[in-house]
PDB file of C-alpha atoms in Angstrom:
ATOM      1  CA  VAL V   1      -7.020   9.474 -25.015  1.00 60.00           C
ATOM      2  CA  PRO V   2      -4.937   6.754 -25.940  1.00 69.00           C
ATOM      3  CA  ALA V   3      -5.439   5.551 -29.949  1.00 78.00           C
ATOM      4  CA  ALA V   4      -7.997   1.909 -29.719  1.00 86.00           C
ATOM      5  CA  TRP V   5      -4.861   0.055 -29.739  1.00 87.00           C
ATOM      6  CA  GLN V   6      -3.934   1.273 -26.817  1.00 91.00           C
ATOM      7  CA  ARG V   7      -7.034   0.620 -24.442  1.00 88.00           C
ATOM      8  CA  PRO V   8      -7.907  -0.400 -22.379  1.00 91.00           C
ATOM      9  CA  TYR V   9      -3.831  -0.616 -21.819  1.00 94.00           C
ATOM     10  CA  LEU V  10      -0.756  -1.616 -23.744  1.00 95.00           C
ATOM     11  CA  ASN V  11       1.447  -4.561 -22.590  1.00 96.00           C
ATOM     12  CA  ILE V  12       4.539  -2.806 -23.692  1.00 96.00           C
ATOM     13  CA  PHE V  13       6.798  -5.896 -23.558  1.00 95.00           C
ATOM     14  CA  LYS V  14       4.627  -8.407 -25.509  1.00 94.00           C
ATOM     15  CA  HIS V  15       3.194  -5.164 -27.962  1.00 95.00           C
ATOM     16  CA  PHE V  16       7.197  -4.797 -28.833  1.00 94.00           C
ATOM     17  CA  ARG V  17       8.020  -8.067 -28.816  1.00 94.00           C
ATOM     18  CA  VAL V  18      10.905  -7.587 -26.365  1.00 95.00           C
ATOM     19  CA  GLU V  19      12.502 -11.281 -26.832  1.00 92.00           C
ATOM     20  CA  GLU V  20      12.924 -10.778 -30.370  1.00 94.00           C
ATOM     21  CA  TRP V  21      15.424  -7.688 -29.693  1.00 93.00           C
ATOM     22  CA  LYS V  22      14.271  -6.122 -32.775  1.00 93.00           C
ATOM     23  CA  HIS V  23      12.185  -3.406 -31.326  1.00 93.00           C
ATOM     24  CA  SER V  24      14.027  -3.167 -28.075  1.00 96.00           C
ATOM     25  CA  ALA V  25      18.048  -3.353 -27.418  1.00 96.00           C
ATOM     26  CA  LYS V  26      20.522  -4.526 -24.678  1.00 96.00           C
ATOM     27  CA  GLU V  27      23.785  -4.330 -22.999  1.00 96.00           C
ATOM     28  CA  GLY V  28      25.336  -5.755 -20.940  1.00 97.00           C
ATOM     29  CA  ASP V  29      24.436  -9.035 -18.703  1.00 97.00           C
ATOM     30  CA  VAL V  30      20.756  -8.881 -19.667  1.00 97.00           C
ATOM     31  CA  ALA V  31      18.952 -12.234 -19.207  1.00 97.00           C
ATOM     32  CA  ALA V  32      15.423 -13.506 -19.784  1.00 96.00           C
ATOM     33  CA  LEU V  33      14.656 -16.120 -17.338  1.00 96.00           C
ATOM     34  CA  THR V  34      11.480 -18.134 -16.031  1.00 96.00           C
ATOM     35  CA  ASP V  35      10.780 -16.981 -12.213  1.00 95.00           C
ATOM     36  CA  THR V  36       8.698 -20.512 -10.438  1.00 93.00           C
ATOM     37  CA  ARG V  37       7.067 -17.799  -7.513  1.00 92.00           C
ATOM     38  CA  LEU V  38       5.965 -15.415 -10.485  1.00 94.00           C
ATOM     39  CA  LYS V  39       5.234 -18.105 -12.664  1.00 91.00           C
ATOM     40  CA  GLY V  40       6.602 -17.170 -16.189  1.00 93.00           C
ATOM     41  CA  THR V  41       9.048 -14.955 -18.188  1.00 95.00           C
ATOM     42  CA  ILE V  42      11.038 -11.942 -16.101  1.00 97.00           C
ATOM     43  CA  TYR V  43      13.914  -9.735 -17.158  1.00 97.00           C
ATOM     44  CA  ARG V  44      17.218  -9.902 -14.974  1.00 98.00           C
ATOM     45  CA  ILE V  45      19.454  -6.895 -15.663  1.00 98.00           C
ATOM     46  CA  ARG V  46      22.482  -6.366 -13.513  1.00 97.00           C
ATOM     47  CA  GLY V  47      26.198  -4.971 -13.800  1.00 96.00           C
ATOM     48  CA  SER V  48      28.900  -3.497 -11.855  1.00 92.00           C
ATOM     49  CA  ASN V  49      27.119  -0.329 -11.703  1.00 88.00           C
ATOM     50  CA  PRO V  50      23.396   1.202 -13.236  1.00 88.00           C
ATOM     51  CA  ALA V  51      24.663   1.964 -16.816  1.00 86.00           C
ATOM     52  CA  SER V  52      26.761  -1.123 -17.620  1.00 92.00           C
ATOM     53  CA  SER V  53      24.040  -3.129 -18.295  1.00 97.00           C
ATOM     54  CA  TYR V  54      20.355  -2.407 -19.725  1.00 97.00           C
ATOM     55  CA  LEU V  55      17.334  -2.511 -21.807  1.00 97.00           C
ATOM     56  CA  GLN V  56      16.303  -0.247 -24.124  1.00 97.00           C
ATOM     57  CA  LEU V  57      13.098   0.345 -26.023  1.00 97.00           C
ATOM     58  CA  PRO V  58      12.705   1.710 -28.421  1.00 96.00           C
ATOM     59  CA  ARG V  59      15.957  -0.291 -30.131  1.00 94.00           C
ATOM     60  CA  ALA V  60      16.808   3.378 -31.784  1.00 91.00           C
ATOM     61  CA  GLY V  61      17.256   6.743 -29.853  1.00 86.00           C
ATOM     62  CA  THR V  62      15.542   8.708 -32.949  1.00 90.00           C
ATOM     63  CA  GLN V  63      12.016   6.560 -32.687  1.00 93.00           C
ATOM     64  CA  SER V  64       9.299   6.728 -29.993  1.00 96.00           C
ATOM     65  CA  LEU V  65       7.325   4.834 -28.494  1.00 97.00           C
ATOM     66  CA  GLY V  66       4.025   7.064 -29.300  1.00 96.00           C
ATOM     67  CA  LEU V  67       2.555   5.664 -25.730  1.00 96.00           C
ATOM     68  CA  THR V  68      -0.534   8.578 -24.861  1.00 96.00           C
ATOM     69  CA  GLY V  69      -1.941   6.427 -21.903  1.00 96.00           C
ATOM     70  CA  ARG V  70      -1.717   8.599 -18.418  1.00 96.00           C
ATOM     71  CA  TYR V  71      -0.324   5.593 -16.243  1.00 97.00           C
ATOM     72  CA  LEU V  72       2.945   3.712 -16.214  1.00 98.00           C
ATOM     73  CA  TYR V  73       3.315   0.185 -14.848  1.00 98.00           C
ATOM     74  CA  LEU V  74       6.547  -1.086 -14.101  1.00 98.00           C
ATOM     75  CA  LEU V  75       6.388  -4.509 -12.303  1.00 97.00           C
ATOM     76  CA  PHE V  76       9.802  -5.161 -10.841  1.00 98.00           C
ATOM     77  CA  ARG V  77      11.969  -5.845  -8.086  1.00 97.00           C
ATOM     78  CA  PRO V  78      15.637  -4.083  -7.100  1.00 97.00           C
ATOM     79  CA  LEU V  79      18.216  -6.554  -6.635  1.00 97.00           C
ATOM     80  CA  PRO V  80      18.840  -6.991  -2.797  1.00 96.00           C
ATOM     81  CA  ARG V  81      22.086  -4.715  -1.675  1.00 95.00           C
ATOM     82  CA  LYS V  82      22.268  -3.380  -4.894  1.00 95.00           C
ATOM     83  CA  HIS V  83      21.605   0.004  -6.610  1.00 96.00           C
ATOM     84  CA  PHE V  84      19.486   1.100  -9.835  1.00 97.00           C
ATOM     85  CA  LEU V  85      18.478   3.191 -12.158  1.00 97.00           C
ATOM     86  CA  VAL V  86      15.486   3.860 -14.699  1.00 98.00           C
ATOM     87  CA  HIS V  87      15.255   6.644 -17.523  1.00 98.00           C
ATOM     88  CA  LEU V  88      12.068   7.940 -18.973  1.00 98.00           C
ATOM     89  CA  ASP V  89      12.000  10.149 -22.327  1.00 98.00           C
ATOM     90  CA  VAL V  90       8.761  11.809 -22.313  1.00 98.00           C
ATOM     91  CA  THR V  91       7.316  14.346 -24.638  1.00 98.00           C
ATOM     92  CA  THR V  92       5.516  17.421 -23.517  1.00 98.00           C
ATOM     93  CA  GLU V  93       2.731  19.259 -25.941  1.00 97.00           C
ATOM     94  CA  GLU V  94       5.628  21.527 -26.807  1.00 97.00           C
ATOM     95  CA  ASN V  95       7.346  18.890 -28.342  1.00 97.00           C
ATOM     96  CA  GLN V  96      10.172  19.326 -25.489  1.00 97.00           C
ATOM     97  CA  VAL V  97      11.982  16.300 -24.231  1.00 98.00           C
ATOM     98  CA  VAL V  98      12.057  15.662 -20.345  1.00 98.00           C
ATOM     99  CA  ARG V  99      14.073  13.158 -18.866  1.00 98.00           C
ATOM    100  CA  ILE V 100      12.106  11.521 -15.546  1.00 98.00           C
ATOM    101  CA  SER V 101      14.892   9.071 -13.732  1.00 98.00           C
ATOM    102  CA  PHE V 102      14.592   7.315 -10.400  1.00 97.00           C
ATOM    103  CA  SER V 103      17.063   5.474  -8.582  1.00 97.00           C
ATOM    104  CA  ASN V 104      17.898   4.438  -5.120  1.00 95.00           C
ATOM    105  CA  LEU V 105      21.421   5.625  -6.352  1.00 95.00           C
ATOM    106  CA  PHE V 106      19.894   9.511  -5.276  1.00 95.00           C
ATOM    107  CA  LYS V 107      20.333  10.935  -2.427  1.00 93.00           C
ATOM    108  CA  GLU V 108      17.763  13.863  -3.154  1.00 94.00           C
ATOM    109  CA  PHE V 109      15.598  15.059  -5.823  1.00 96.00           C
ATOM    110  CA  LYS V 110      16.842  17.158  -8.765  1.00 96.00           C
ATOM    111  CA  SER V 111      15.434  19.439 -11.316  1.00 97.00           C
ATOM    112  CA  THR V 112      16.440  20.903 -14.583  1.00 97.00           C
ATOM    113  CA  ALA V 113      14.066  22.051 -17.414  1.00 97.00           C
ATOM    114  CA  THR V 114      14.672  18.411 -18.942  1.00 98.00           C
ATOM    115  CA  TRP V 115      15.263  16.385 -16.143  1.00 98.00           C
ATOM    116  CA  LEU V 116      13.966  15.423 -13.155  1.00 98.00           C
ATOM    117  CA  GLN V 117      15.663  12.924 -10.579  1.00 98.00           C
ATOM    118  CA  PHE V 118      13.373  11.416  -7.895  1.00 97.00           C
ATOM    119  CA  PRO V 119      15.298   9.117  -5.295  1.00 96.00           C
ATOM    120  CA  PHE V 120      13.637   5.982  -5.105  1.00 96.00           C
ATOM    121  CA  ILE V 121      13.360   4.364  -1.504  1.00 94.00           C
ATOM    122  CA  CYS V 122      13.327   0.697  -1.396  1.00 90.00           C
ATOM    123  CA  GLY V 123      11.098  -0.964   1.117  1.00 79.00           C
ATOM    124  CA  ALA V 124      12.042  -4.562   2.679  1.00 71.00           C
ATOM    125  CA  ASP V 125       8.768  -7.444   3.693  1.00 67.00           C
ATOM    126  CA  LYS V 126       7.082  -6.251   6.343  1.00 58.00           C
ATOM    127  CA  ASP V 127       8.313  -9.834   8.365  1.00 53.00           C
ATOM    128  CA  SER V 128      11.348  -8.831   8.533  1.00 48.00           C
ATOM    129  CA  ALA V 129      13.297  -7.500  11.325  1.00 44.00           C
ATOM    130  CA  GLY V 130      13.187  -4.299  12.152  1.00 42.00           C
ATOM    131  CA  ASP V 131       9.315  -3.680  11.012  1.00 44.00           C
ATOM    132  CA  SER V 132       8.650   0.091  11.246  1.00 40.00           C
ATOM    133  CA  VAL V 133      11.730   1.473   9.379  1.00 42.00           C
ATOM    134  CA  SER V 134      11.782  -1.543   6.875  1.00 42.00           C
ATOM    135  CA  ARG V 135       8.455  -0.798   5.802  1.00 45.00           C
ATOM    136  CA  ARG V 136       8.869   3.146   5.499  1.00 49.00           C
ATOM    137  CA  GLY V 137      12.385   1.972   3.494  1.00 53.00           C
ATOM    138  CA  VAL V 138      15.736   4.019   3.778  1.00 60.00           C
ATOM    139  CA  SER V 139      17.689   5.565   1.098  1.00 71.00           C
ATOM    140  CA  GLY V 140      21.032   3.544  -0.447  1.00 88.00           C
ATOM    141  CA  ALA V 141      21.329  -0.291  -1.788  1.00 93.00           C
ATOM    142  CA  ALA V 142      18.469  -2.021  -1.842  1.00 94.00           C
ATOM    143  CA  PRO V 143      17.281  -4.572   1.614  1.00 94.00           C
ATOM    144  CA  ALA V 144      18.013  -8.433   0.873  1.00 93.00           C
ATOM    145  CA  ASP V 145      14.551  -8.979   1.446  1.00 93.00           C
ATOM    146  CA  VAL V 146      13.432  -6.137  -0.967  1.00 95.00           C
ATOM    147  CA  ARG V 147       9.570  -6.929  -2.152  1.00 95.00           C
ATOM    148  CA  TRP V 148       8.361  -7.312  -5.855  1.00 96.00           C
ATOM    149  CA  THR V 149       6.712  -3.909  -6.937  1.00 96.00           C
ATOM    150  CA  CYS V 150       4.015  -2.490  -8.443  1.00 96.00           C
ATOM    151  CA  LEU V 151       4.838   0.834  -9.314  1.00 97.00           C
ATOM    152  CA  VAL V 152       2.439   3.145 -10.930  1.00 96.00           C
ATOM    153  CA  LEU V 153       3.708   6.657 -12.785  1.00 97.00           C
ATOM    154  CA  ASP V 154       1.426   9.278 -13.517  1.00 97.00           C
ATOM    155  CA  LEU V 155       3.023  10.506 -15.850  1.00 98.00           C
ATOM    156  CA  PRO V 156       0.887  13.639 -17.083  1.00 97.00           C
ATOM    157  CA  SER V 157       0.799  14.539 -13.137  1.00 96.00           C
ATOM    158  CA  ILE V 158       4.556  14.610 -12.647  1.00 96.00           C
ATOM    159  CA  LEU V 159       5.377  16.848 -15.640  1.00 97.00           C
ATOM    160  CA  SER V 160       2.125  19.120 -14.343  1.00 96.00           C
ATOM    161  CA  LEU V 161       3.643  19.211 -10.769  1.00 94.00           C
ATOM    162  CA  TYR V 162       7.218  19.487 -10.726  1.00 95.00           C
ATOM    163  CA  LEU V 163       7.983  21.197 -15.016  1.00 96.00           C
ATOM    164  CA  ASN V 164       4.099  22.974 -15.118  1.00 97.00           C
ATOM    165  CA  ARG V 165       4.410  21.066 -18.897  1.00 97.00           C
ATOM    166  CA  ARG V 166       1.731  19.406 -19.901  1.00 98.00           C
ATOM    167  CA  TYR V 167       2.015  15.652 -21.392  1.00 98.00           C
ATOM    168  CA  SER V 168       1.968  13.809 -24.677  1.00 97.00           C
ATOM    169  CA  HIS V 169       3.296  10.860 -24.897  1.00 97.00           C
ATOM    170  CA  LEU V 170       5.999   8.490 -23.448  1.00 98.00           C
ATOM    171  CA  ARG V 171       8.730   8.427 -26.015  1.00 98.00           C
ATOM    172  CA  ALA V 172      11.672   5.699 -24.624  1.00 98.00           C
ATOM    173  CA  VAL V 173      12.310   3.775 -21.390  1.00 98.00           C
ATOM    174  CA  LYS V 174      16.061   2.270 -20.067  1.00 98.00           C
ATOM    175  CA  LEU V 175      16.237   0.316 -17.504  1.00 98.00           C
ATOM    176  CA  CYS V 176      19.478  -0.044 -16.645  1.00 98.00           C
ATOM    177  CA  SER V 177      20.939  -2.638 -13.957  1.00 95.00           C
ATOM    178  CA  ASN V 178      20.108  -4.031 -11.144  1.00 97.00           C
ATOM    179  CA  LEU V 179      16.564  -5.060 -11.371  1.00 96.00           C
ATOM    180  CA  LEU V 180      14.441  -8.257 -11.911  1.00 98.00           C
ATOM    181  CA  VAL V 181      11.096  -6.609 -14.913  1.00 98.00           C
ATOM    182  CA  LYS V 182       8.102  -8.694 -14.774  1.00 97.00           C
ATOM    183  CA  ASN V 183       6.171  -6.269 -17.413  1.00 95.00           C
ATOM    184  CA  LEU V 184       5.637  -2.971 -18.328  1.00 96.00           C
ATOM    185  CA  CYS V 185       2.414  -1.385 -19.647  1.00 97.00           C
ATOM    186  CA  THR V 186       0.519   1.550 -19.776  1.00 97.00           C
ATOM    187  CA  SER V 187      -3.259   2.745 -19.273  1.00 95.00           C
ATOM    188  CA  ASP V 188      -5.534   5.458 -18.702  1.00 94.00           C
ATOM    189  CA  LEU V 189      -7.197   3.443 -15.918  1.00 92.00           C
ATOM    190  CA  VAL V 190      -6.043   3.242 -12.154  1.00 92.00           C
ATOM    191  CA  PHE V 191      -4.806  -1.117 -11.935  1.00 93.00           C
ATOM    192  CA  ASP V 192      -5.693  -2.005  -8.410  1.00 90.00           C
ATOM    193  CA  PRO V 193      -4.699  -5.386  -7.287  1.00 90.00           C
ATOM    194  CA  GLY V 194      -6.204  -5.969  -4.309  1.00 81.00           C
ATOM    195  CA  VAL V 195      -9.430  -4.985  -6.092  1.00 82.00           C
ATOM    196  CA  THR V 196     -12.018  -8.287  -8.157  1.00 76.00           C
ATOM    197  CA  PHE V 197     -13.717  -7.119 -10.881  1.00 72.00           C
ATOM    198  CA  SER V 198     -17.135  -7.588  -9.363  1.00 74.00           C
ATOM    199  CA  GLU V 199     -16.031  -5.354  -6.196  1.00 77.00           C
ATOM    200  CA  ALA V 200     -15.368  -2.242  -8.958  1.00 72.00           C
ATOM    201  CA  ARG V 201     -18.365  -2.984 -10.485  1.00 73.00           C
ATOM    202  CA  HIS V 202     -20.860  -2.957  -7.942  1.00 76.00           C
ATOM    203  CA  THR V 203     -19.175  -0.132  -6.013  1.00 76.00           C
ATOM    204  CA  ASP V 204     -17.772   3.776  -7.431  1.00 72.00           C
ATOM    205  CA  LEU V 205     -14.952   2.281  -8.078  1.00 75.00           C
ATOM    206  CA  ALA V 206     -15.377   1.922 -11.813  1.00 69.00           C
ATOM    207  CA  CYS V 207     -16.878   5.627 -11.589  1.00 72.00           C
ATOM    208  CA  ARG V 208     -13.141   6.482 -10.413  1.00 74.00           C
ATOM    209  CA  GLY V 209     -11.687   4.390 -13.135  1.00 73.00           C
ATOM    210  CA  ILE V 210      -9.864   2.153 -10.730  1.00 80.00           C
ATOM    211  CA  ALA V 211     -10.169  -1.298 -12.176  1.00 87.00           C
ATOM    212  CA  PRO V 212      -8.706  -5.056 -10.996  1.00 90.00           C
ATOM    213  CA  MET V 213      -5.845  -6.251 -12.306  1.00 91.00           C
ATOM    214  CA  PRO V 214      -5.251  -8.073 -15.407  1.00 91.00           C
ATOM    215  CA  ARG V 215      -3.663 -11.526 -15.466  1.00 87.00           C
ATOM    216  CA  GLU V 216      -0.465 -10.481 -17.144  1.00 87.00           C
ATOM    217  CA  MET V 217       0.535  -7.510 -14.845  1.00 90.00           C
ATOM    218  CA  ALA V 218      -0.441  -9.430 -12.353  1.00 90.00           C
ATOM    219  CA  PHE V 219       1.640 -10.884  -9.366  1.00 93.00           C
ATOM    220  CA  PRO V 220       0.246 -14.644  -8.112  1.00 93.00           C
ATOM    221  CA  VAL V 221      -1.375 -15.104  -4.887  1.00 91.00           C
ATOM    222  CA  PRO V 222      -1.412 -17.733  -3.027  1.00 91.00           C
ATOM    223  CA  LYS V 223      -5.496 -19.419  -1.736  1.00 90.00           C
ATOM    224  CA  GLY V 224      -6.329 -16.980   1.427  1.00 89.00           C
ATOM    225  CA  GLY V 225      -3.598 -15.241   0.805  1.00 89.00           C
ATOM    226  CA  LYS V 226      -3.825 -11.123   0.159  1.00 90.00           C
ATOM    227  CA  TRP V 227      -1.842  -9.369  -2.330  1.00 92.00           C
ATOM    228  CA  HIS V 228      -0.403  -6.479  -0.352  1.00 90.00           C
ATOM    229  CA  ASP V 229       1.108  -9.194   2.079  1.00 93.00           C
ATOM    230  CA  LEU V 230       3.012  -9.888  -0.311  1.00 93.00           C
ATOM    231  CA  TYR V 231       4.158  -7.093  -2.543  1.00 95.00           C
ATOM    232  CA  ASP V 232       4.302  -3.539  -2.536  1.00 95.00           C
ATOM    233  CA  TYR V 233       2.312  -0.580  -4.828  1.00 95.00           C
ATOM    234  CA  ILE V 234       2.801   2.739  -5.710  1.00 95.00           C
ATOM    235  CA  ARG V 235       1.707   5.597  -6.390  1.00 94.00           C
ATOM    236  CA  PHE V 236       3.682   8.199  -7.625  1.00 95.00           C
ATOM    237  CA  PRO V 237       2.924  11.277  -7.121  1.00 93.00           C
ATOM    238  CA  SER V 238       1.007   9.905  -4.236  1.00 82.00           C
ATOM    239  CA  GLU V 239      -2.415  11.587  -2.964  1.00 71.00           C
ATOM    240  CA  GLY V 240      -1.532  11.876   0.075  1.00 59.00           C
ATOM    241  CA  PRO V 241       0.683  14.960   2.060  1.00 54.00           C
ATOM    242  CA  LYS V 242       2.252  12.053   4.582  1.00 53.00           C
ATOM    243  CA  LEU V 243       4.936  11.870   1.988  1.00 48.00           C
ATOM    244  CA  PRO V 244       7.595  14.470   0.997  1.00 50.00           C
ATOM    245  CA  ASN V 245       6.789  14.700  -3.209  1.00 69.00           C
ATOM    246  CA  ASP V 246      10.308  14.515  -4.137  1.00 89.00           C
ATOM    247  CA  SER V 247      10.887  10.710  -3.271  1.00 91.00           C
ATOM    248  CA  ILE V 248       8.842   7.746  -4.440  1.00 93.00           C
ATOM    249  CA  GLN V 249       8.319   5.114  -1.824  1.00 90.00           C
ATOM    250  CA  ARG V 250       5.478   2.957  -0.496  1.00 83.00           C
ATOM    251  CA  SER V 251       2.661   5.434   1.280  1.00 67.00           C
ATOM    252  CA  CYS V 252      -0.373   3.869   0.979  1.00 52.00           C
ATOM    253  CA  PRO V 253      -1.818   0.117   0.331  1.00 53.00           C
ATOM    254  CA  SER V 254      -4.426   0.975  -2.415  1.00 52.00           C
ATOM    255  CA  PRO V 255      -5.505   3.138  -4.519  1.00 53.00           C
ATOM    256  CA  ALA V 256      -9.559   2.249  -3.324  1.00 55.00           C
ATOM    257  CA  ALA V 257      -8.127   2.477   0.352  1.00 47.00           C
ATOM    258  CA  GLY V 258     -10.192   5.936   0.325  1.00 43.00           C
ATOM    259  CA  ASP V 259      -8.346   6.902   3.476  1.00 38.00           C
ATOM    260  CA  ARG V 260      -7.924  10.297   3.374  1.00 34.00           C
ATOM    261  CA  VAL V 261      -6.114  12.340   5.766  1.00 31.00           C
ATOM    262  CA  SER V 262      -7.643  15.606   4.491  1.00 32.00           C
ATOM    263  CA  GLU V 263     -10.814  16.012   2.133  1.00 32.00           C
ATOM    264  CA  GLU V 264      -9.028  19.069   0.006  1.00 32.00           C
ATOM    265  CA  PRO V 265      -6.715  18.080  -3.020  1.00 36.00           C
ATOM    266  CA  VAL V 266      -2.812  18.507  -1.874  1.00 36.00           C
ATOM    267  CA  ARG V 267      -2.569  19.655  -6.052  1.00 40.00           C
ATOM    268  CA  PRO V 268      -4.587  19.795  -9.002  1.00 43.00           C
ATOM    269  CA  LEU V 269      -4.410  16.526 -10.828  1.00 41.00           C
ATOM    270  CA  PRO V 270      -5.959  15.758 -14.256  1.00 45.00           C
ATOM    271  CA  PRO V 271      -9.887  15.296 -14.181  1.00 48.00           C
ATOM    272  CA  PRO V 272     -10.311  10.939 -13.477  1.00 47.00           C
ATOM    273  CA  VAL V 273     -11.178   8.676 -16.142  1.00 49.00           C
ATOM    274  CA  THR V 274     -14.730   7.631 -16.125  1.00 50.00           C
ATOM    275  CA  LEU V 275     -15.381   4.398 -17.440  1.00 52.00           C
ATOM    276  CA  THR V 276     -18.307   3.733 -20.261  1.00 56.00           C
ATOM    277  CA  ARG V 277     -20.420   1.308 -20.418  1.00 58.00           C
ATOM    278  CA  ALA V 278     -18.296  -0.308 -23.349  1.00 58.00           C
ATOM    279  CA  VAL V 279     -15.718  -0.012 -21.198  1.00 53.00           C
ATOM    280  CA  CYS V 280     -16.452  -1.630 -18.301  1.00 55.00           C
ATOM    281  CA  ASP V 281     -17.753  -4.675 -21.042  1.00 60.00           C
ATOM    282  CA  ARG V 282     -14.659  -5.244 -21.843  1.00 58.00           C
ATOM    283  CA  LEU V 283     -12.710  -5.476 -18.856  1.00 54.00           C
ATOM    284  CA  SER V 284     -15.248  -7.694 -17.809  1.00 57.00           C
ATOM    285  CA  LEU V 285     -14.836  -9.770 -20.477  1.00 57.00           C
ATOM    286  CA  ILE V 286     -10.913  -9.457 -20.598  1.00 52.00           C
ATOM    287  CA  HIS V 287     -11.229 -10.150 -16.414  1.00 50.00           C
ATOM    288  CA  HIS V 288     -13.305 -13.558 -17.493  1.00 51.00           C
ATOM    289  CA  ILE V 289     -11.032 -14.468 -19.823  1.00 48.00           C
ATOM    290  CA  THR V 290      -7.410 -13.974 -18.397  1.00 47.00           C
ATOM    291  CA  SER V 291      -8.498 -13.630 -14.699  1.00 47.00           C
ATOM    292  CA  PRO V 292      -5.224 -15.114 -12.601  1.00 47.00           C
ATOM    293  CA  LYS V 293      -5.471 -18.751 -10.938  1.00 47.00           C
ATOM    294  CA  ALA V 294      -5.601 -19.453  -7.370  1.00 43.00           C
ATOM    295  CA  VAL V 295      -2.165 -20.853  -6.392  1.00 42.00           C
ATOM    296  CA  SER V 296      -3.348 -24.005  -4.221  1.00 39.00           C
ATOM    297  CA  ALA V 297      -0.443 -23.478  -1.826  1.00 37.00           C
ATOM    298  CA  PRO V 298       2.403 -21.226  -0.951  1.00 38.00           C
ATOM    299  CA  TRP V 299       5.533 -21.587  -3.178  1.00 31.00           C
TER     300      TRP V 299
END
């Protein structure tokens, strides 16, 4: 269970003050930019190859982030027609460090006792030419109209499923070119951008540990628009059997969709989080204070 300072979620960039570069490190072409579409600061990491530029947390390799939240949220967009690479160093309960990497450079899944490598399949805008192919995505460099993505990684399930190990905490993150990154967060909750707090509270979603997306983790949606028409939501490992388990790609529109192919679980997963009344009240307050305002007109 995460410490109190990590609940109900932890904004990693904000908590470690990435912009000051005291607790984080950068190499190569890494810049903080103001994105007019997302209405905030993003980090652009670009280079001639994925290893040439990166943003790293924590600053020193001997340190550890010590973040115990089950889910890691990465809000990012691969740079068009480029390759990118992300490394996550996690520690098991046996104090073994395992590296989890994903990239659109990887053509196939590879694993050792201390390293998991997952291919990342980039999807394109649903309105682009070749609709069915673009939405499924193809391996290789990101398409020209690749979308902003909310990637949700279930770290305990990844270690359990692929290495039969028990997760302890997130040790380090290394974001390598070529990427645009809005934020990085950890939580024990499943945040669904397509669900409002009212919907979550008046259905069984709250009991299943599903909550609305906090403002600092949200992408803006124009008035009358739908989040899933503008952005991609990827949860890995996916809950359904439709996609192969050895690649990270868009599979379902929402964790609250509830449309499963089979009633039987595909794999054993850690038990879902049940929200207590105190946590629900705290989320309600956070939602009331930080709820994103609808944009009056499309960008």
